[in-house]
Amino acid sequence: ALCLSASGAGTFVGKVTSVFDGDTITVVTSDKKQFKIRLEGIDTPEGEQPFGDKATKALSAKVLNKQVTVTWTKLDQYQRLLANITVGSQWVNQAMVAEGWAWHYVQYSSNQQLAAAQVAARSARKGLWASKNPIAPWVWRKRPKPTTKKGKPGVLRILSLLPNPRG
């Protein structure tokens, strides 16, 4: 059993039953306890962002329905365990960065292996680094959200091309 309050860190083994996105998974232990896990030290493109779907597919290929070792440090604000995930000898967090599907999340991690993996992936133009100006997910999340008014697609663009009546 996993006691979350006592030590504030730990390791357990479980099976990945779902992949929510490129950096969040669900792991179920042999005693049927379910945990939402946020891969520590990395941040992947959001779902609607370029490469978001590819990041999710890449993580799924690595972990879905597989036995993983979860080495967690703490709970985040969404009650997910922040953790490093390994499958056999593969450190999944690092592999996601090395393959260009994730950023090293420098605001929350000073891990030098993740930093080096990002430098290498970027210089080799792997994954999201193949695009000209990839936008970091933490920047993407802060962008102004489009309004949810249901209008015809493209109408706004056409209107913005018309001269402004107020000069």
Short mmCIF file of C-alpha atoms in Angstrom, two decimals:
data_model
loop_
_atom_site.label_atom_id
_atom_site.label_comp_id
_atom_site.label_asym_id
_atom_site.label_seq_id
_atom_site.Cartn_x
_atom_site.Cartn_y
_atom_site.Cartn_z
CA ALA A 1 0.00 0.00 0.00
CA LEU A 2 1.07 3.55 -0.67
CA CYS A 3 0.86 6.06 2.15
CA LEU A 4 0.96 9.50 0.57
CA SER A 5 1.02 11.61 3.70
CA ALA A 6 3.83 9.97 5.64
CA SER A 7 7.12 10.30 3.78
CA GLY A 8 6.17 12.52 0.85
CA ALA A 9 8.03 10.33 -1.65
CA GLY A 10 8.24 6.74 -2.73
CA THR A 11 8.43 4.08 -5.40
CA PHE A 12 5.84 1.58 -6.55
CA VAL A 13 5.14 -0.65 -9.51
CA GLY A 14 1.92 -0.71 -11.50
CA LYS A 15 0.34 -1.04 -14.90
CA VAL A 16 -0.44 1.97 -17.07
CA THR A 17 -4.16 1.80 -17.85
CA SER A 18 -4.53 5.13 -19.65
CA VAL A 19 -2.51 7.92 -21.20
CA PHE A 20 -4.26 11.27 -20.81
CA ASP A 21 -1.74 13.30 -22.80
CA GLY A 22 2.01 13.43 -23.42
CA ASP A 23 2.90 13.88 -19.75
CA THR A 24 -0.02 12.46 -17.70
CA ILE A 25 -0.91 8.79 -17.19
CA THR A 26 -2.99 6.56 -14.92
CA VAL A 27 -1.25 3.70 -13.13
CA VAL A 28 -3.04 0.90 -11.28
CA THR A 29 -1.19 -1.15 -8.66
CA SER A 30 -1.62 -4.89 -8.07
CA ASP A 31 -3.91 -4.10 -5.11
CA LYS A 32 -6.14 -2.06 -7.47
CA LYS A 33 -5.15 1.39 -6.25
CA GLN A 34 -5.33 3.94 -9.05
CA PHE A 35 -3.01 6.92 -9.36
CA LYS A 36 -2.90 9.82 -11.77
CA ILE A 37 0.73 10.52 -12.55
CA ARG A 38 2.27 13.68 -14.00
CA LEU A 39 5.69 12.97 -15.49
CA GLU A 40 8.11 15.12 -13.53
CA GLY A 41 10.48 17.59 -15.14
CA ILE A 42 8.88 17.59 -18.58
CA ASP A 43 6.05 19.43 -20.32
CA THR A 44 4.52 18.29 -23.59
CA PRO A 45 2.47 20.23 -26.14
CA GLU A 46 -1.21 20.62 -25.26
CA GLY A 47 -3.75 18.54 -27.18
CA GLU A 48 -4.77 21.32 -29.57
CA GLN A 49 -1.15 22.45 -29.98
CA PRO A 50 1.04 21.23 -32.87
CA PHE A 51 2.65 17.90 -31.87
CA GLY A 52 0.26 17.47 -28.91
CA ASP A 53 -1.31 14.36 -30.46
CA LYS A 54 2.11 13.01 -31.45
CA ALA A 55 3.43 13.47 -27.92
CA THR A 56 0.44 11.54 -26.56
CA LYS A 57 0.98 8.74 -29.12
CA ALA A 58 4.69 8.60 -28.31
CA LEU A 59 4.00 8.24 -24.58
CA SER A 60 1.29 5.65 -25.25
CA ALA A 61 3.69 3.56 -27.34
CA LYS A 62 6.17 3.58 -24.44
CA VAL A 63 3.91 2.87 -21.48
CA LEU A 64 0.29 1.94 -22.25
CA ASN A 65 -0.67 -1.46 -20.77
CA LYS A 66 2.91 -1.91 -19.57
CA GLN A 67 4.32 -2.52 -16.13
CA VAL A 68 6.12 0.63 -14.95
CA THR A 69 8.08 1.73 -11.93
CA VAL A 70 6.84 5.02 -10.50
CA THR A 71 9.31 7.03 -8.44
CA TRP A 72 7.36 9.97 -7.11
CA THR A 73 8.34 13.04 -5.12
CA LYS A 74 5.11 14.85 -4.23
CA LEU A 75 1.55 15.67 -5.19
CA ASP A 76 0.97 18.62 -7.51
CA GLN A 77 -1.87 21.14 -7.20
CA TYR A 78 -4.18 18.81 -9.18
CA GLN A 79 -3.52 15.91 -6.78
CA ARG A 80 -1.40 14.06 -9.33
CA LEU A 81 1.78 12.32 -8.26
CA LEU A 82 4.84 14.01 -9.76
CA ALA A 83 7.03 11.11 -10.79
CA ASN A 84 9.74 9.61 -12.91
CA ILE A 85 8.54 6.61 -14.87
CA THR A 86 10.70 3.72 -15.97
CA VAL A 87 9.84 0.78 -18.19
CA GLY A 88 12.60 -1.79 -17.76
CA SER A 89 15.76 0.32 -18.00
CA GLN A 90 14.18 3.15 -20.02
CA TRP A 91 13.64 6.43 -18.16
CA VAL A 92 10.47 7.55 -19.94
CA ASN A 93 10.60 11.23 -18.89
CA GLN A 94 14.07 11.58 -20.41
CA ALA A 95 13.15 9.57 -23.53
CA MET A 96 10.22 11.90 -24.25
CA VAL A 97 12.58 14.91 -24.18
CA ALA A 98 15.36 13.11 -26.09
CA GLU A 99 12.94 12.18 -28.89
CA GLY A 100 11.63 15.73 -29.16
CA TRP A 101 8.10 15.13 -27.81
CA ALA A 102 8.58 17.15 -24.62
CA TRP A 103 10.30 20.22 -23.25
CA HIS A 104 12.50 20.10 -20.20
CA TYR A 105 10.22 21.92 -17.74
CA VAL A 106 12.91 24.31 -16.48
CA GLN A 107 10.54 26.25 -14.19
CA TYR A 108 10.22 23.13 -12.03
CA SER A 109 13.28 21.04 -12.84
CA SER A 110 17.02 21.62 -12.85
CA ASN A 111 17.78 18.05 -13.96
CA GLN A 112 20.90 18.15 -16.13
CA GLN A 113 20.06 14.94 -18.03
CA LEU A 114 16.73 16.43 -19.14
CA ALA A 115 18.47 19.69 -20.07
CA ALA A 116 21.08 17.83 -22.14
CA ALA A 117 18.40 15.69 -23.80
CA GLN A 118 16.57 18.85 -24.92
CA VAL A 119 19.74 20.45 -26.31
CA ALA A 120 20.45 17.27 -28.32
CA ALA A 121 16.85 16.88 -29.58
CA ARG A 122 16.72 20.54 -30.58
CA SER A 123 20.00 20.49 -32.48
CA ALA A 124 18.94 17.28 -34.28
CA ARG A 125 15.52 18.88 -35.02
CA LYS A 126 13.69 15.87 -33.59
CA GLY A 127 9.94 15.82 -33.01
CA LEU A 128 8.53 19.25 -32.21
CA TRP A 129 11.95 20.81 -32.84
CA ALA A 130 11.44 20.12 -36.56
CA SER A 131 9.00 23.06 -36.67
CA LYS A 132 10.35 26.58 -37.04
CA ASN A 133 9.19 28.23 -33.83
CA PRO A 134 7.75 25.68 -31.44
CA ILE A 135 5.76 27.34 -28.66
CA ALA A 136 6.42 26.01 -25.18
CA PRO A 137 3.25 24.59 -23.58
CA TRP A 138 3.53 26.95 -20.60
CA VAL A 139 3.48 29.89 -23.05
CA TRP A 140 0.62 28.32 -25.05
CA ARG A 141 -1.51 27.90 -21.93
CA LYS A 142 -1.18 31.62 -21.10
CA ARG A 143 -2.25 32.85 -24.55
CA PRO A 144 -5.61 34.65 -24.80
CA LYS A 145 -8.34 32.09 -25.36
CA PRO A 146 -10.57 32.53 -28.41
CA THR A 147 -14.13 33.49 -27.47
CA THR A 148 -16.60 30.65 -27.44
CA LYS A 149 -19.33 32.48 -29.39
CA LYS A 150 -20.55 30.24 -32.15
CA GLY A 151 -19.91 32.06 -35.38
CA LYS A 152 -19.16 30.89 -38.87
CA PRO A 153 -15.50 29.98 -39.21
CA GLY A 154 -13.59 32.57 -41.18
CA VAL A 155 -16.07 35.41 -40.59
CA LEU A 156 -13.77 37.13 -38.12
CA ARG A 157 -10.89 37.01 -40.57
CA ILE A 158 -12.95 38.59 -43.35
CA LEU A 159 -14.23 41.35 -41.06
CA SER A 160 -10.71 42.20 -39.94
CA LEU A 161 -9.75 42.84 -43.56
CA LEU A 162 -12.43 45.50 -43.99
CA PRO A 163 -11.43 49.11 -43.35
CA ASN A 164 -12.20 50.32 -39.85
CA PRO A 165 -15.18 52.75 -40.07
CA ARG A 166 -13.84 54.67 -37.08
CA GLY A 167 -10.58 55.26 -38.95
#
